PDB file of C-alpha atoms in Angstrom:
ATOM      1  CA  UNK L  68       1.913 -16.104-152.314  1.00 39.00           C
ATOM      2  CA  UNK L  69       0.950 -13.601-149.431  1.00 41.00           C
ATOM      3  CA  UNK L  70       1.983 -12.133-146.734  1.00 41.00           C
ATOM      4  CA  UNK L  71      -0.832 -13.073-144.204  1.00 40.00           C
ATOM      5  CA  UNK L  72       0.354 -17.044-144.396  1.00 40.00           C
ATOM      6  CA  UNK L  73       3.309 -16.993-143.916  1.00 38.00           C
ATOM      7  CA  UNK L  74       4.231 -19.139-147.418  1.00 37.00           C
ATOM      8  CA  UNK L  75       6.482 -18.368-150.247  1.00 36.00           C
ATOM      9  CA  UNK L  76       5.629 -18.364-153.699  1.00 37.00           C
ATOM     10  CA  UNK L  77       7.157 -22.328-153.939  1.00 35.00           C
ATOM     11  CA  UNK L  78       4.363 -22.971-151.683  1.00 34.00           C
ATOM     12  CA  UNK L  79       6.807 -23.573-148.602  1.00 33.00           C
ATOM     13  CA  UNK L  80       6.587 -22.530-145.527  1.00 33.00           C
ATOM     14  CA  UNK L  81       9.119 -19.418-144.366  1.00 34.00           C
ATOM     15  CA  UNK L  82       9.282 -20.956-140.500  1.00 32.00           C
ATOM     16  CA  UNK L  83      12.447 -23.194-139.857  1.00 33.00           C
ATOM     17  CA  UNK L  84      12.659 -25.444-136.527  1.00 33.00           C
ATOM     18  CA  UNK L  85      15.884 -25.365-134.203  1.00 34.00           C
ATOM     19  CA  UNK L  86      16.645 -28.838-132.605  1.00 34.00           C
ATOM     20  CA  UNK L  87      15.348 -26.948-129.383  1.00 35.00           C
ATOM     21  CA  UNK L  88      11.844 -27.032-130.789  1.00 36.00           C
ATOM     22  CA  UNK L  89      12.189 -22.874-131.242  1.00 36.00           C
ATOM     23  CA  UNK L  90      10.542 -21.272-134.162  1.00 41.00           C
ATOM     24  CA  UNK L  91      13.449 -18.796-136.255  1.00 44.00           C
ATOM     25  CA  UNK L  92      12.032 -16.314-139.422  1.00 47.00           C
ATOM     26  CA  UNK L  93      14.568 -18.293-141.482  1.00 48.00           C
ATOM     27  CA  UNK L  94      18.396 -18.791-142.390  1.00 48.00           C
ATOM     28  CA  UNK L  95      20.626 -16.581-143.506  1.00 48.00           C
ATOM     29  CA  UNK L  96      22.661 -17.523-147.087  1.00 48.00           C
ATOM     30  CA  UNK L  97      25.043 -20.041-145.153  1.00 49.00           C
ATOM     31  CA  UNK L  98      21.810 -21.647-143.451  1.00 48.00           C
ATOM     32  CA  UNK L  99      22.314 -20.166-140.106  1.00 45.00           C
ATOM     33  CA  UNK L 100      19.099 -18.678-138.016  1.00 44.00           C
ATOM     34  CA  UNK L 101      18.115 -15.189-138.329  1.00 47.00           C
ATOM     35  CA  UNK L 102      16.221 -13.764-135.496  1.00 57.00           C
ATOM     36  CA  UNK L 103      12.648 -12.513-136.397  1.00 76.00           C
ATOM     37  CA  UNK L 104       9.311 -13.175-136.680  1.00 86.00           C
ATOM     38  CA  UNK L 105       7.611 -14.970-139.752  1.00 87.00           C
ATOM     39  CA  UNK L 106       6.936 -12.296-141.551  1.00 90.00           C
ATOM     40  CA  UNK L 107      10.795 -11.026-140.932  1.00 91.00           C
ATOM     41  CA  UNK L 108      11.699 -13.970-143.103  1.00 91.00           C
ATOM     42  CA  UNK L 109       9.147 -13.621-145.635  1.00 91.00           C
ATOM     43  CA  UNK L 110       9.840  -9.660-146.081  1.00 92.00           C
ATOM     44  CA  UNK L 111      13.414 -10.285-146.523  1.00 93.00           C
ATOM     45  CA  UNK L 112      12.763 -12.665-149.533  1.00 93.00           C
ATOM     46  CA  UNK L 113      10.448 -10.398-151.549  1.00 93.00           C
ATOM     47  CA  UNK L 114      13.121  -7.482-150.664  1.00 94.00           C
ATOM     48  CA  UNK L 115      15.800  -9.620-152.824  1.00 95.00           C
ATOM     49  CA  UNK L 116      13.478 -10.529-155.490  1.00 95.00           C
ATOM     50  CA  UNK L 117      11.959  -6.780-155.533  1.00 95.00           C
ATOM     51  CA  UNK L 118      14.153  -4.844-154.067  1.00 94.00           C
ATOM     52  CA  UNK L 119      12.648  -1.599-155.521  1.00 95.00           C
ATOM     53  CA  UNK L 120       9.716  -2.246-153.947  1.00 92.00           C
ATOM     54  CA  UNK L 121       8.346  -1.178-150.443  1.00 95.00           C
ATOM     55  CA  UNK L 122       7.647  -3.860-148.312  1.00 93.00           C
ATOM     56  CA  UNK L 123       6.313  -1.437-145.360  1.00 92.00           C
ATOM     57  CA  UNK L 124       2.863  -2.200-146.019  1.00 93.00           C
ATOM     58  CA  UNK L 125       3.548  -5.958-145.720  1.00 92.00           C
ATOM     59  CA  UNK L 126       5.130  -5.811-142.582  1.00 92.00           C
ATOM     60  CA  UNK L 127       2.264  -4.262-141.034  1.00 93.00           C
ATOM     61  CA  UNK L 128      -0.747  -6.032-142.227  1.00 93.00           C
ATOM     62  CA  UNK L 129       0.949  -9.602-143.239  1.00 93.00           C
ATOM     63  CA  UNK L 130       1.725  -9.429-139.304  1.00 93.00           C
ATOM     64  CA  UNK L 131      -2.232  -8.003-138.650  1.00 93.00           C
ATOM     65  CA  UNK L 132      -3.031 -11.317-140.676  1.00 92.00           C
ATOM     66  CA  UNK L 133      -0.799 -13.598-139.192  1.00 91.00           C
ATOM     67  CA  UNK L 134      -1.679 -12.727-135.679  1.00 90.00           C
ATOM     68  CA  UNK L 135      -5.512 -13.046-136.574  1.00 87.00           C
ATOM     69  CA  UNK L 136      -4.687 -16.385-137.983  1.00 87.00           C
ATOM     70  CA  UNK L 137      -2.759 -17.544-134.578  1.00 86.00           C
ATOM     71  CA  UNK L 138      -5.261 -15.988-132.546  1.00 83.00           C
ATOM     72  CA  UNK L 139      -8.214 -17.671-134.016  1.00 78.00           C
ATOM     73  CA  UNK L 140      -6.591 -21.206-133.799  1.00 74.00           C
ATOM     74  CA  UNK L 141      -5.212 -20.449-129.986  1.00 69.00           C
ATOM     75  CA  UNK L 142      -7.680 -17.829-127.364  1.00 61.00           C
ATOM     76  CA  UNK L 143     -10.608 -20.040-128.542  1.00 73.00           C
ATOM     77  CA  UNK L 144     -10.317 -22.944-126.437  1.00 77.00           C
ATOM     78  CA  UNK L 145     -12.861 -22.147-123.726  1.00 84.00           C
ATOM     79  CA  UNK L 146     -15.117 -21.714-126.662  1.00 87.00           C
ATOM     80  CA  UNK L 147     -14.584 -24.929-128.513  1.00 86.00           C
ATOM     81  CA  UNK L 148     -14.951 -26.931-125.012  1.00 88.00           C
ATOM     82  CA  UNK L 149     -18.121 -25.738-124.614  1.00 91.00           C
ATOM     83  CA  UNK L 150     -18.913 -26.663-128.305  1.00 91.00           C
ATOM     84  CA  UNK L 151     -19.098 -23.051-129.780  1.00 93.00           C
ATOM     85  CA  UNK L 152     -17.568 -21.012-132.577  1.00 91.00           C
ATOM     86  CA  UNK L 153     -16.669 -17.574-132.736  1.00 90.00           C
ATOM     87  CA  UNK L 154     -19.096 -16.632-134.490  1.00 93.00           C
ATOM     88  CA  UNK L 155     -22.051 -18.736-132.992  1.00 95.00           C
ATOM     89  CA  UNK L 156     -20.772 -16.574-129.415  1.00 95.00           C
ATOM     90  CA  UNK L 157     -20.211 -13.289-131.153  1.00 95.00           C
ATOM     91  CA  UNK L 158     -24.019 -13.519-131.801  1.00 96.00           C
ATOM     92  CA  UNK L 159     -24.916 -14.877-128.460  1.00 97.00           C
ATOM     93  CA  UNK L 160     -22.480 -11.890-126.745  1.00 97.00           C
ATOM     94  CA  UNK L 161     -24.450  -9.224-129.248  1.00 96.00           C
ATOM     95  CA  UNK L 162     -27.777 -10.649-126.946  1.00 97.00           C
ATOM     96  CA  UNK L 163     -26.285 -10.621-124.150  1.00 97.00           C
ATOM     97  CA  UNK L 164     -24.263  -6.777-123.939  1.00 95.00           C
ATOM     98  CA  UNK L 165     -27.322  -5.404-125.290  1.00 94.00           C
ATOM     99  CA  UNK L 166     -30.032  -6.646-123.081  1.00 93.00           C
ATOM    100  CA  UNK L 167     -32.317  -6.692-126.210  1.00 92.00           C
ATOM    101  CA  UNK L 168     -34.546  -9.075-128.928  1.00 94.00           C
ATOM    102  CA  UNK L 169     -32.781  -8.731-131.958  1.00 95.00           C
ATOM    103  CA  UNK L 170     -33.860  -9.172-135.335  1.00 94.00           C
ATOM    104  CA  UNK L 171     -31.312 -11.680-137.752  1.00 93.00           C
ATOM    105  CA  UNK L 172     -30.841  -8.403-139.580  1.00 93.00           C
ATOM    106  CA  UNK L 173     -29.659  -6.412-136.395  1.00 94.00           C
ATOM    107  CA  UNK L 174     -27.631  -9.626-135.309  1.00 95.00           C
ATOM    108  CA  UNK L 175     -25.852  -9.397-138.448  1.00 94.00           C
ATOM    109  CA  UNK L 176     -24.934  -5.414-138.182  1.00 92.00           C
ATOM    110  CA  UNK L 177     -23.702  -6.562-134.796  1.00 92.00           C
ATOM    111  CA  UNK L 178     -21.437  -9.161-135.747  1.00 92.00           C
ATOM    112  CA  UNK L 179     -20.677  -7.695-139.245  1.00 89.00           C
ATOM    113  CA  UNK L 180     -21.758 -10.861-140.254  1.00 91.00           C
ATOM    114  CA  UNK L 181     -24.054 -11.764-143.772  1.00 92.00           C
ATOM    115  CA  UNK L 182     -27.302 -13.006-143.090  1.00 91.00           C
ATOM    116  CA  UNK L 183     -27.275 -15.874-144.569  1.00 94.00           C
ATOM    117  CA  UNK L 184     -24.423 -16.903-141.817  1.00 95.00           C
ATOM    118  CA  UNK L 185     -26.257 -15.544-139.137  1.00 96.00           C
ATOM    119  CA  UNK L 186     -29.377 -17.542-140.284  1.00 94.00           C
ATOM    120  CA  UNK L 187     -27.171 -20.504-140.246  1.00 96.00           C
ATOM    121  CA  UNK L 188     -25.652 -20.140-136.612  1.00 97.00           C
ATOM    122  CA  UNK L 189     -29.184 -19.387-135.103  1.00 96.00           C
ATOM    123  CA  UNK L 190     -30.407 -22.331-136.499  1.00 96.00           C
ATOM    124  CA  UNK L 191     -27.691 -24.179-134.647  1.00 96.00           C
ATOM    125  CA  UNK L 192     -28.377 -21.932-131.658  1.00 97.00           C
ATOM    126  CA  UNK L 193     -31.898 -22.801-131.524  1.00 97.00           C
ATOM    127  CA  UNK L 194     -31.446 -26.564-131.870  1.00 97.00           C
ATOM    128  CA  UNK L 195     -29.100 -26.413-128.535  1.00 97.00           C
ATOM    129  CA  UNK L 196     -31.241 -24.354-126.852  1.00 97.00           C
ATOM    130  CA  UNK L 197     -29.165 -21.043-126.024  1.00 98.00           C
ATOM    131  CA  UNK L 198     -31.565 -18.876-128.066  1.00 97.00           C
ATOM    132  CA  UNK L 199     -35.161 -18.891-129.113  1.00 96.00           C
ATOM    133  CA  UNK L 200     -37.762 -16.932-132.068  1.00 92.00           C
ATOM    134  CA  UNK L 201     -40.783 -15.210-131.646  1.00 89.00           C
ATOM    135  CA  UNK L 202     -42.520 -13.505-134.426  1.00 83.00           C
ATOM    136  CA  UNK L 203     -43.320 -10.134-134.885  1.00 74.00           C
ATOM    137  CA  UNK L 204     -47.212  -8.872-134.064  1.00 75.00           C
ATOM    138  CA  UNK L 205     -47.482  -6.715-137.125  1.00 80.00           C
ATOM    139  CA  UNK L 206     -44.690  -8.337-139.963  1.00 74.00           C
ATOM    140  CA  UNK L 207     -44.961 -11.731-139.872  1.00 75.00           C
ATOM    141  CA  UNK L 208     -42.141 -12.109-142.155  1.00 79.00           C
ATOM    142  CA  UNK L 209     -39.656 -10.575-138.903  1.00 83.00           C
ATOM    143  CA  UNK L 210     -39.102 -12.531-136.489  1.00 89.00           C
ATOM    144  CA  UNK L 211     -36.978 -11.593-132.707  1.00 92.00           C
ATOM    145  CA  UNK L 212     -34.381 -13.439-131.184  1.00 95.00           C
ATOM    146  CA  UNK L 213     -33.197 -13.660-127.682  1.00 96.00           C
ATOM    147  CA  UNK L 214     -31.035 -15.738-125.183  1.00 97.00           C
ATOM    148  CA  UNK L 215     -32.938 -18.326-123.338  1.00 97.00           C
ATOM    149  CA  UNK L 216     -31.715 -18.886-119.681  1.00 97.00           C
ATOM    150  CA  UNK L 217     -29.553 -21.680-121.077  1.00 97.00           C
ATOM    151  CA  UNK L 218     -27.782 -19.526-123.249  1.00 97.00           C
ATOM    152  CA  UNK L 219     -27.512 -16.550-120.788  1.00 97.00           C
ATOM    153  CA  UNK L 220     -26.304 -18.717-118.002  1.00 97.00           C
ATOM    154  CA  UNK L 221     -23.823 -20.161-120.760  1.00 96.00           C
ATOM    155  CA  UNK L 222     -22.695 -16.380-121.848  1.00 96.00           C
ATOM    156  CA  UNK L 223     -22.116 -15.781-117.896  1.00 96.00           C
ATOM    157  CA  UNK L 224     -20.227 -18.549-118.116  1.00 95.00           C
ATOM    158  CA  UNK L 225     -17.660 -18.725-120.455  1.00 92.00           C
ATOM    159  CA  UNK L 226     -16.674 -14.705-120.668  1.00 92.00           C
ATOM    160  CA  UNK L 227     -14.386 -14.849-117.679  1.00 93.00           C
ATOM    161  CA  UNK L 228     -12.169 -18.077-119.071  1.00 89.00           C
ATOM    162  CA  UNK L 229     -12.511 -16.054-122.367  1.00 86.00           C
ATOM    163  CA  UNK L 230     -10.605 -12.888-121.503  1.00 89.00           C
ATOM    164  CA  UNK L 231      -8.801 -14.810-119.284  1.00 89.00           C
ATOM    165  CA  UNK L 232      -7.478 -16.804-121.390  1.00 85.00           C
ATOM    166  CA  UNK L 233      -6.842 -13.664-123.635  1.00 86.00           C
ATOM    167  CA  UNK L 234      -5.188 -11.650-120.838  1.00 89.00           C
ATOM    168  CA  UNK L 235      -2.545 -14.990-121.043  1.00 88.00           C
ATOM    169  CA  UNK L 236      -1.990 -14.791-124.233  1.00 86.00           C
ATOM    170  CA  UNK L 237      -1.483 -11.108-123.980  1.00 90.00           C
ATOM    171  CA  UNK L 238       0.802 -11.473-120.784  1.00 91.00           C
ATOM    172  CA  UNK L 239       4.042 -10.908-123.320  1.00 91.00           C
ATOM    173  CA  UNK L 240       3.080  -7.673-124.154  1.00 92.00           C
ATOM    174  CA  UNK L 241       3.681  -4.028-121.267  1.00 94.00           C
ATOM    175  CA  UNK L 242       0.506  -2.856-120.342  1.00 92.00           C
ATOM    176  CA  UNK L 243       1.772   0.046-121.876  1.00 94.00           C
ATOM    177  CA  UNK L 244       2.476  -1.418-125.225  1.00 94.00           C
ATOM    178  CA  UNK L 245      -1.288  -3.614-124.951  1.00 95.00           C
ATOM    179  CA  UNK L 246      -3.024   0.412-124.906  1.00 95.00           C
ATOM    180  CA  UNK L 247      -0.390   1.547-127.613  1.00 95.00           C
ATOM    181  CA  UNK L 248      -1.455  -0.998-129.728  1.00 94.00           C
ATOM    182  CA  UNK L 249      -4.692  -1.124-129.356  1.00 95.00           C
ATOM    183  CA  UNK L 250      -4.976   2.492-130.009  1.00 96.00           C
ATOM    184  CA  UNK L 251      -2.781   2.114-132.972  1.00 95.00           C
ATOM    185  CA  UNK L 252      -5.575  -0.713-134.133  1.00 94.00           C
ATOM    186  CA  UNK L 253      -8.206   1.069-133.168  1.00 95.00           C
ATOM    187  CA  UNK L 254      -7.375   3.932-135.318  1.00 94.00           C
ATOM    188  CA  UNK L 255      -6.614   1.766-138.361  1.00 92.00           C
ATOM    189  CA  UNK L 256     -10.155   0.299-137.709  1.00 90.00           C
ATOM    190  CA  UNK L 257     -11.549   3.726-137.840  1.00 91.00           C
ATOM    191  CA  UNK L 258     -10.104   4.507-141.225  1.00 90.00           C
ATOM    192  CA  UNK L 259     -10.670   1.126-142.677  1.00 87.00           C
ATOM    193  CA  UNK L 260     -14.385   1.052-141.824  1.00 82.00           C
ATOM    194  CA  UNK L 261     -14.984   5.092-142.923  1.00 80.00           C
ATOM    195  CA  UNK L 262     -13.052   3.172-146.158  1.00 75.00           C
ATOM    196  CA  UNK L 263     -14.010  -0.145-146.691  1.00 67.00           C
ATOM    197  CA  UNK L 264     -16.927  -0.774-144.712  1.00 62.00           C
ATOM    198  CA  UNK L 265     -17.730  -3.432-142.209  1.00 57.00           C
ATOM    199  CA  UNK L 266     -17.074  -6.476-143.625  1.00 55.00           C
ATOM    200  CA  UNK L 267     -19.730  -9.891-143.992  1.00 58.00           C
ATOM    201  CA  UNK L 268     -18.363 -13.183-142.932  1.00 57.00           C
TER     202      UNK L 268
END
């Protein structure tokens, strides 16, 4: 079991369902709702089968994980209409912002992707048209990468109804608490990539 689900160890899922249709973190011991988010509910039941232990950590990147996993299934929809993955535009946006032919070993320092995935999505890319190759004058073993028209005019396209759609899904959130946090995430992305390095996906 982990935090970043959402499960407990029986393999069950920690969200209970009101009549209403609203989500609650759980019951209490006589079975009534507790107020909280998912993770509130799954914190609570490692803190009574290890109560020594502290859960702070959990609390802070089970919910890191948890939102990543909600976001990924919800402020993609302009992207999956127009038949794309995150990843597939993460490498068309690297083209794009930097006005530049890319090798698939740049693209993948862009999108802290492994090159065997980037490799994958340009083939993809290239079959639909949004990107094309040309090989290098001197290495013939390089070859550069850039947006076609179609994919440029795509790019264009679809960033508005992107961060549109993520400015809605924001909306809950002060626009003073949207800069806290994303200073607060942008410093624990500072630290874990001094740490841990970029990551390959």
């Amino acid at each position: 079991m982990t935090a970043a689900n959402g499960r407990t160890g029986t393999g069950r899922t920690a969200i209970g369902r009101t009549g209403s249709g609203r989500t609650d973190a759980g019951t209490d011991t006589e079975g009534q709702p507790v107020p909280g988010d998912t993770l509130a509910a799954v914190v609570r039941q490692w803190q009574a089968v290890h109560p020594d232990l502290d859960t702070g950590p959990m609390e802070i990147i089970g919910r890191i994980n948890r939102c990543a996993a909600l976001l990924q299934q919800a402020e993609d929809a302009p992207l999956r209409h127009a038949g794309l993955t995150r990843p597939e535009f993460d490498l068309l946006g690297a083209l794009r912002r930097t006005g530049l032919e890319l090798t698939p070993g740049e693209l993948a320092r862009e999108t802290f992707s492994s090159g065997a995935a980037v490799t994958k999505r340009l083939k993809r890319l290239t079959e639909r048209g949004l990107v094309e190759r040309r090989g290098d004058t001197r290495d013939r073993r390089v070859a550069h990468v850039r947006l076609t028209d179609a994919g440029r005019d795509l790019v264009d396209g679809i960033l508005p109804e992107q961060l549109s759609y993520e400015t809605t899904v924001l909306s809950g959130l002060a626009s003073g608490g949207q800069r806290e946090l994303a200073s607060l995430l942008s410093e624990l992305l500072v630290q874990l990539e001094g740490r841990l390095g970029a990551p390959r996906v």
